[in-house]
Amino acid sequence: MKRKVIIIGSGPAGLTAAIYSARANLNPLVFEGAQPGGQLTITTDVENYPGFSEGILGPDMMDQFRKQAKRFGAECLYETVDKIDFSEHPFRLWVNGKKYSSDSIIISTGASARLLGLESETRLMGHGVSACATCDGFFFKDKKVFVVGGGDSAMEEANFLTKFASSVIIVHRRDEFRASKIMVDRALSNPKISVRYNTVVDDIVGSEKSGVESIILKDTKTDEKNEEKCDGVFMAIGHVPNTKLFKGVLELDGSGYIVTKPDSTHTNLEGVFACGDVQDQIYRQAVTAAGTGCMAALDSERWLEHR
Ligand code: NAP
């Protein structure tokens, strides 16, 4: 099945690229990936996307993006790309045993939650450890939970968890938050939220059967360790780009993000474009992702035209 444009990933970047490519009559095919709609589908209110003065729920917003893309002829498949071969033109992709080819590719695979790297964290993931308060908060009614991180995500997750949990403790490795002032103020004024500054997670105690039982915290100034009973630990320490498919093929930066040429979405390979969080570790907003999605669609359209 040969296409002019295939889009990999379906967050605000991928679906905006789909809207623009579809309106250019390029009949784009979108492989939505493991998390259709992207990271906004695991968030609650989006209050900073222009045009929604009262805010909108993340999953609802992404449904609107998808509907809009489909209205102009984009085809969206709930499938994940397994393999890509950029060595020949048209490029070839394998998806669930099927082969596709395309003249141009737009990559918008986004980023995923970063984890601390503790053995207990992986073992207890889904058993009291989580990287998504929106997905799992409901299971912590009247429980005591910890949120790890000091950015906007940590503040947002902590606030959200107070809808269920009896107490929420934010653990941050420094004495100053990275999060924006409005998010910090909102969290700190919530009576259910308290903070442990200059503190890191040394270990999480529990079993798959009993769930999380306690957390071992370490004071970064004194190295003193302290075990505290709790029921859940939520990781909110940022993200890593989803670029496994492109390692050794496309140029990536030191953190694994796809490198795009200045003021464009061109990668180091002709006909391959990247947009959204997979190439942006500075802004990482839905609106900037949508902006670069638009750029990628225009760049690929112009590139196809000039070939
Ligand atoms: P972030 O801004 O990168 O913050 C990550 C936090 O985790 C930082 O406080 C960092 O500590 C900490 N951290 C990282 N690795 C750690 C480790 N190994 N151990 C302990 N702590 C660690 O990520 P984010 O909060 O996910 O936000 C990402 C972007 O999305 C930001 O641009 C943010 O503004 C945006 N966002 C916006 C909203 C909103 O406006 N509604 C909501 C969520 C996210 P240090 O500070 O010490 O580096």
Short mmCIF file of C-alpha atoms and ligand atoms in Angstrom, two decimals:
data_model
loop_
_atom_site.label_atom_id
_atom_site.label_comp_id
_atom_site.label_asym_id
_atom_site.label_seq_id
_atom_site.Cartn_x
_atom_site.Cartn_y
_atom_site.Cartn_z
CA MET A 1 0.00 0.00 0.00
CA LYS A 2 1.79 3.10 -1.19
CA ARG A 3 1.07 6.54 0.25
CA LYS A 4 2.35 10.05 -0.27
CA VAL A 5 2.43 10.78 3.48
CA ILE A 6 2.45 8.45 6.45
CA ILE A 7 2.27 9.98 9.93
CA ILE A 8 3.57 8.00 12.90
CA GLY A 9 2.00 9.14 16.17
CA SER A 10 -1.30 10.78 17.02
CA GLY A 11 -0.85 13.52 19.61
CA PRO A 12 -1.51 17.17 18.79
CA ALA A 13 1.51 17.19 16.44
CA GLY A 14 0.58 14.08 14.43
CA LEU A 15 -3.10 14.89 14.14
CA THR A 16 -2.43 18.52 13.17
CA ALA A 17 -0.05 17.23 10.50
CA ALA A 18 -2.91 14.93 9.41
CA ILE A 19 -5.39 17.84 9.19
CA TYR A 20 -3.03 19.91 7.03
CA SER A 21 -1.88 16.98 4.84
CA ALA A 22 -5.48 15.89 4.33
CA ARG A 23 -6.52 19.41 3.33
CA ALA A 24 -3.65 19.36 0.80
CA ASN A 25 -5.32 16.29 -0.74
CA LEU A 26 -2.46 14.00 0.27
CA ASN A 27 -4.75 11.41 1.86
CA PRO A 28 -2.44 10.82 4.86
CA LEU A 29 -2.38 7.58 6.79
CA VAL A 30 -1.85 7.93 10.55
CA PHE A 31 -0.54 5.09 12.68
CA GLU A 32 -1.84 6.13 16.08
CA GLY A 33 0.54 3.98 18.15
CA ALA A 34 0.24 2.54 21.64
CA GLN A 35 -1.41 5.65 23.08
CA PRO A 36 -3.92 6.99 20.52
CA GLY A 37 -4.29 10.73 21.02
CA GLY A 38 -0.97 10.88 22.85
CA GLN A 39 -0.19 12.16 26.31
CA LEU A 40 -3.21 14.47 26.50
CA THR A 41 -5.45 11.43 26.74
CA ILE A 42 -4.05 10.77 30.22
CA THR A 43 -4.49 14.28 31.47
CA THR A 44 -7.62 16.04 32.75
CA ASP A 45 -8.38 19.68 32.05
CA VAL A 46 -6.38 21.46 29.39
CA GLU A 47 -6.62 25.09 30.39
CA ASN A 48 -3.96 26.66 28.25
CA TYR A 49 -4.89 25.63 24.70
CA PRO A 50 -6.09 28.78 22.95
CA GLY A 51 -9.68 28.73 21.81
CA PHE A 52 -11.10 26.90 24.81
CA SER A 53 -11.79 29.71 27.26
CA GLU A 54 -13.36 27.36 29.81
CA GLY A 55 -10.80 24.58 29.28
CA ILE A 56 -11.42 21.19 27.73
CA LEU A 57 -10.70 17.62 28.83
CA GLY A 58 -7.55 16.23 27.16
CA PRO A 59 -9.23 13.10 25.72
CA ASP A 60 -12.12 15.21 24.34
CA MET A 61 -9.70 17.59 22.71
CA MET A 62 -7.86 14.76 20.99
CA ASP A 63 -11.15 13.28 19.74
CA GLN A 64 -11.86 16.65 18.14
CA PHE A 65 -8.40 16.71 16.51
CA ARG A 66 -8.98 13.22 15.08
CA LYS A 67 -12.51 14.01 13.84
CA GLN A 68 -11.22 17.14 12.14
CA ALA A 69 -8.43 15.19 10.39
CA LYS A 70 -10.85 12.48 9.25
CA ARG A 71 -13.31 15.07 7.95
CA PHE A 72 -10.72 16.03 5.32
CA GLY A 73 -9.81 12.46 4.38
CA ALA A 74 -7.09 11.36 6.81
CA GLU A 75 -7.14 7.68 7.64
CA CYS A 76 -6.31 6.80 11.25
CA LEU A 77 -5.35 3.26 12.26
CA TYR A 78 -4.98 2.14 15.88
CA GLU A 79 -1.74 0.33 15.09
CA THR A 80 1.91 0.60 16.05
CA VAL A 81 4.77 0.68 13.53
CA ASP A 82 7.15 -2.23 14.21
CA LYS A 83 9.94 -1.51 11.75
CA ILE A 84 11.01 1.13 9.23
CA ASP A 85 13.45 1.01 6.35
CA PHE A 86 14.60 4.47 5.31
CA SER A 87 17.38 3.14 3.05
CA GLU A 88 15.22 3.00 -0.08
CA HIS A 89 12.69 5.36 -1.57
CA PRO A 90 9.72 5.09 -1.17
CA PHE A 91 10.34 4.37 2.52
CA ARG A 92 9.01 1.08 3.83
CA LEU A 93 7.17 0.40 7.08
CA TRP A 94 5.98 -2.82 8.69
CA VAL A 95 2.90 -2.74 10.87
CA ASN A 96 1.48 -5.85 12.46
CA GLY A 97 2.84 -8.08 9.69
CA LYS A 98 1.69 -5.75 6.87
CA LYS A 99 4.04 -3.75 4.65
CA TYR A 100 3.37 -0.12 3.71
CA SER A 101 5.40 2.35 1.69
CA SER A 102 5.38 6.12 1.55
CA ASP A 103 7.11 8.97 -0.28
CA SER A 104 7.38 11.00 2.90
CA ILE A 105 7.15 10.23 6.59
CA ILE A 106 6.14 12.55 9.42
CA ILE A 107 7.32 11.36 12.83
CA SER A 108 5.29 12.53 15.82
CA THR A 109 5.86 9.68 18.26
CA GLY A 110 6.09 12.01 21.27
CA ALA A 111 7.66 11.17 24.59
CA SER A 112 6.89 8.83 27.52
CA ALA A 113 7.08 9.17 31.27
CA ARG A 114 10.60 8.98 32.71
CA LEU A 115 11.15 6.54 35.57
CA LEU A 116 13.67 6.59 38.41
CA GLY A 117 15.22 3.27 37.43
CA LEU A 118 14.67 1.43 40.73
CA GLU A 119 14.05 -2.32 40.56
CA SER A 120 11.11 -1.95 42.97
CA GLU A 121 9.58 0.77 40.79
CA THR A 122 9.37 -1.57 37.77
CA ARG A 123 8.25 -4.54 39.85
CA LEU A 124 5.48 -2.56 41.56
CA MET A 125 4.32 -0.65 38.48
CA GLY A 126 0.56 -1.20 38.38
CA HIS A 127 0.67 -2.45 41.98
CA GLY A 128 0.76 0.92 43.70
CA VAL A 129 3.43 2.56 41.56
CA SER A 130 2.13 4.63 38.65
CA ALA A 131 3.23 7.26 36.16
CA CYS A 132 -0.31 8.46 35.49
CA ALA A 133 -2.48 9.94 38.22
CA THR A 134 -5.37 10.43 35.83
CA CYS A 135 -5.36 6.74 34.95
CA ASP A 136 -4.84 5.30 38.44
CA GLY A 137 -5.85 7.98 40.96
CA PHE A 138 -9.26 6.43 41.43
CA PHE A 139 -7.70 3.37 43.09
CA PHE A 140 -6.30 5.49 45.94
CA LYS A 141 -9.47 6.62 47.67
CA ASP A 142 -8.66 7.70 51.26
CA LYS A 143 -5.06 6.50 50.86
CA LYS A 144 -1.71 8.15 51.45
CA VAL A 145 0.34 8.66 48.30
CA PHE A 146 3.66 10.22 47.28
CA VAL A 147 4.27 12.15 44.07
CA VAL A 148 7.88 12.35 42.86
CA GLY A 149 8.99 15.44 40.91
CA GLY A 150 9.08 19.21 41.01
CA GLY A 151 7.70 20.27 37.63
CA ASP A 152 4.20 21.20 36.42
CA SER A 153 3.31 17.52 36.03
CA ALA A 154 4.09 16.81 39.69
CA MET A 155 1.92 19.77 40.80
CA GLU A 156 -0.91 18.78 38.48
CA GLU A 157 -0.79 15.11 39.50
CA ALA A 158 -0.64 16.00 43.21
CA ASN A 159 -3.66 18.27 42.89
CA PHE A 160 -5.60 15.71 40.93
CA LEU A 161 -4.81 12.98 43.47
CA THR A 162 -6.32 15.01 46.30
CA LYS A 163 -9.72 14.22 44.75
CA PHE A 164 -9.21 10.68 46.00
CA ALA A 165 -6.31 10.37 48.43
CA SER A 166 -6.40 11.43 52.07
CA SER A 167 -2.93 12.93 51.83
CA VAL A 168 -0.48 13.63 49.03
CA ILE A 169 3.20 14.25 49.67
CA ILE A 170 5.38 15.72 46.93
CA VAL A 171 9.00 14.53 47.00
CA HIS A 172 11.41 16.89 45.26
CA ARG A 173 15.17 16.54 44.97
CA ARG A 174 15.84 20.28 45.30
CA ASP A 175 14.56 23.06 47.55
CA GLU A 176 12.97 24.96 44.68
CA PHE A 177 10.31 23.84 42.24
CA ARG A 178 10.75 23.91 38.49
CA ALA A 179 6.97 24.19 38.06
CA SER A 180 5.28 27.48 37.15
CA LYS A 181 4.24 29.73 40.02
CA ILE A 182 0.51 29.34 39.42
CA MET A 183 0.79 25.53 39.57
CA VAL A 184 2.98 25.64 42.70
CA ASP A 185 0.62 28.07 44.44
CA ARG A 186 -2.35 25.88 43.62
CA ALA A 187 -0.63 22.78 45.02
CA LEU A 188 0.75 24.45 48.14
CA SER A 189 -2.61 25.98 49.03
CA ASN A 190 -4.26 22.56 48.94
CA PRO A 191 -4.58 21.39 52.57
CA LYS A 192 -4.10 17.74 51.59
CA ILE A 193 -0.70 18.40 49.97
CA SER A 194 2.65 18.63 51.79
CA VAL A 195 6.20 18.69 50.44
CA ARG A 196 9.52 17.02 51.24
CA TYR A 197 12.25 19.17 49.72
CA ASN A 198 15.84 18.00 49.16
CA THR A 199 14.61 14.44 49.21
CA VAL A 200 14.92 11.50 46.83
CA VAL A 201 13.32 8.07 46.70
CA ASP A 202 15.82 5.44 47.80
CA ASP A 203 13.45 2.48 47.46
CA ILE A 204 9.81 1.43 47.43
CA VAL A 205 8.74 -1.45 49.65
CA GLY A 206 5.91 -3.83 48.79
CA SER A 207 4.95 -6.82 46.70
CA GLU A 208 2.81 -7.47 43.66
CA LYS A 209 0.32 -9.13 46.00
CA SER A 210 0.11 -6.56 48.78
CA GLY A 211 0.89 -3.49 46.67
CA VAL A 212 3.05 -0.61 47.91
CA GLU A 213 3.55 -0.68 51.70
CA SER A 214 6.11 2.04 52.28
CA ILE A 215 8.64 4.34 50.70
CA ILE A 216 12.25 4.86 51.75
CA LEU A 217 13.27 8.49 51.38
CA LYS A 218 16.77 9.93 51.53
CA ASP A 219 17.60 13.47 52.60
CA THR A 220 20.04 14.76 49.95
CA LYS A 221 21.77 17.05 52.48
CA THR A 222 22.31 14.61 55.33
CA ASP A 223 22.01 11.26 53.48
CA GLU A 224 19.68 10.22 56.28
CA LYS A 225 17.14 7.57 55.28
CA ASN A 226 13.64 7.34 56.55
CA GLU A 227 10.90 4.78 55.85
CA GLU A 228 7.27 5.97 55.68
CA LYS A 229 4.13 3.92 55.30
CA CYS A 230 2.11 4.71 52.18
CA ASP A 231 -0.18 3.13 49.60
CA GLY A 232 1.01 4.59 46.33
CA VAL A 233 3.91 6.32 44.58
CA PHE A 234 3.33 8.42 41.45
CA MET A 235 6.27 9.28 39.20
CA ALA A 236 6.14 12.74 37.60
CA ILE A 237 9.78 13.35 36.72
CA GLY A 238 9.53 14.28 33.08
CA HIS A 239 9.69 12.35 29.86
CA VAL A 240 11.94 10.52 27.42
CA PRO A 241 11.45 10.72 23.65
CA ASN A 242 9.97 7.72 21.81
CA THR A 243 12.77 7.28 19.31
CA LYS A 244 13.72 3.61 19.65
CA LEU A 245 12.68 2.94 16.03
CA PHE A 246 15.01 5.64 14.75
CA LYS A 247 18.23 4.96 16.69
CA GLY A 248 21.19 4.65 14.32
CA VAL A 249 19.03 5.81 11.40
CA LEU A 250 18.08 9.41 12.12
CA GLU A 251 20.23 12.00 13.84
CA LEU A 252 19.29 12.18 17.53
CA ASP A 253 20.61 14.58 20.16
CA GLY A 254 22.34 13.58 23.40
CA SER A 255 18.98 13.01 25.13
CA GLY A 256 17.62 10.92 22.24
CA TYR A 257 15.37 13.60 20.69
CA ILE A 258 15.22 13.80 16.87
CA VAL A 259 17.30 16.68 15.54
CA THR A 260 15.46 18.92 13.08
CA LYS A 261 17.06 21.57 10.89
CA PRO A 262 16.73 25.16 12.20
CA ASP A 263 13.33 26.75 11.58
CA SER A 264 11.95 23.62 9.97
CA THR A 265 10.86 20.05 10.65
CA HIS A 266 13.35 18.46 8.18
CA THR A 267 15.42 15.69 9.74
CA ASN A 268 18.82 14.64 8.40
CA LEU A 269 17.02 12.35 5.90
CA GLU A 270 15.29 13.89 2.89
CA GLY A 271 11.56 13.24 3.00
CA VAL A 272 11.49 12.46 6.73
CA PHE A 273 10.05 15.12 9.02
CA ALA A 274 9.65 15.29 12.78
CA CYS A 275 7.27 17.33 14.92
CA GLY A 276 5.97 17.57 18.48
CA ASP A 277 7.60 16.31 21.66
CA VAL A 278 9.80 13.79 19.85
CA GLN A 279 11.93 16.73 18.65
CA ASP A 280 11.21 19.32 21.35
CA GLN A 281 12.49 19.16 24.87
CA ILE A 282 12.14 22.86 25.51
CA TYR A 283 8.49 23.86 25.09
CA ARG A 284 6.58 20.53 25.12
CA GLN A 285 3.14 22.10 25.01
CA ALA A 286 0.10 20.90 23.10
CA VAL A 287 -0.07 24.18 21.23
CA THR A 288 3.62 24.12 20.22
CA ALA A 289 3.28 20.46 19.20
CA ALA A 290 0.29 21.35 17.03
CA GLY A 291 2.32 24.23 15.56
CA THR A 292 5.20 21.98 14.56
CA GLY A 293 2.69 19.42 13.24
CA CYS A 294 1.41 22.10 10.88
CA MET A 295 5.02 22.92 9.90
CA ALA A 296 5.77 19.24 9.17
CA ALA A 297 2.73 18.92 6.92
CA LEU A 298 3.71 22.07 4.99
CA ASP A 299 7.36 20.98 4.79
CA SER A 300 6.43 17.53 3.48
CA GLU A 301 3.89 18.95 1.03
CA ARG A 302 6.51 21.35 -0.39
CA TRP A 303 9.13 18.61 -0.47
CA LEU A 304 6.78 16.27 -2.38
CA GLU A 305 5.93 19.07 -4.81
CA HIS A 306 9.59 19.83 -5.58
CA ARG A 307 10.67 16.23 -6.08
P1 NAP B 1 9.84 18.73 33.88
O1 NAP B 1 9.39 20.15 33.78
O2 NAP B 1 11.03 18.28 33.11
O3 NAP B 1 10.08 18.43 35.44
C1 NAP B 1 10.59 17.19 35.84
C2 NAP B 1 10.80 17.24 37.34
O4 NAP B 1 11.25 15.97 37.78
C3 NAP B 1 11.85 18.27 37.75
O5 NAP B 1 11.44 18.93 38.91
C4 NAP B 1 13.08 17.40 38.00
O6 NAP B 1 13.88 17.89 39.04
C5 NAP B 1 12.48 16.09 38.46
N1 NAP B 1 13.32 14.95 38.11
C6 NAP B 1 13.80 14.57 36.89
N2 NAP B 1 14.51 13.45 36.97
C7 NAP B 1 14.50 13.09 38.26
C8 NAP B 1 15.07 12.01 39.00
N3 NAP B 1 15.79 11.07 38.38
N4 NAP B 1 14.87 11.96 40.32
C9 NAP B 1 14.13 12.91 40.95
N5 NAP B 1 13.56 13.95 40.33
C10 NAP B 1 13.74 14.04 39.00
O7 NAP B 1 8.68 17.72 33.46
P2 NAP B 1 7.11 17.87 33.62
O8 NAP B 1 6.72 18.34 34.95
O9 NAP B 1 6.59 16.55 33.15
O10 NAP B 1 6.70 18.99 32.56
C11 NAP B 1 7.07 18.86 31.19
C12 NAP B 1 6.53 20.02 30.37
O11 NAP B 1 5.09 19.94 30.32
C13 NAP B 1 6.88 21.36 30.99
O12 NAP B 1 7.14 22.26 29.95
C14 NAP B 1 5.62 21.75 31.71
O13 NAP B 1 5.45 23.14 31.83
C15 NAP B 1 4.54 21.15 30.84
N6 NAP B 1 3.33 20.83 31.62
C16 NAP B 1 2.37 21.80 31.71
C17 NAP B 1 1.22 21.58 32.43
C18 NAP B 1 0.17 22.64 32.50
O14 NAP B 1 0.48 23.79 32.25
N7 NAP B 1 -1.08 22.33 32.82
C19 NAP B 1 1.04 20.37 33.11
C20 NAP B 1 2.04 19.40 33.02
C21 NAP B 1 3.19 19.65 32.28
P3 NAP B 1 14.77 19.24 38.83
O15 NAP B 1 13.80 20.36 38.88
O16 NAP B 1 15.70 19.19 39.97
O17 NAP B 1 15.43 19.08 37.50
#
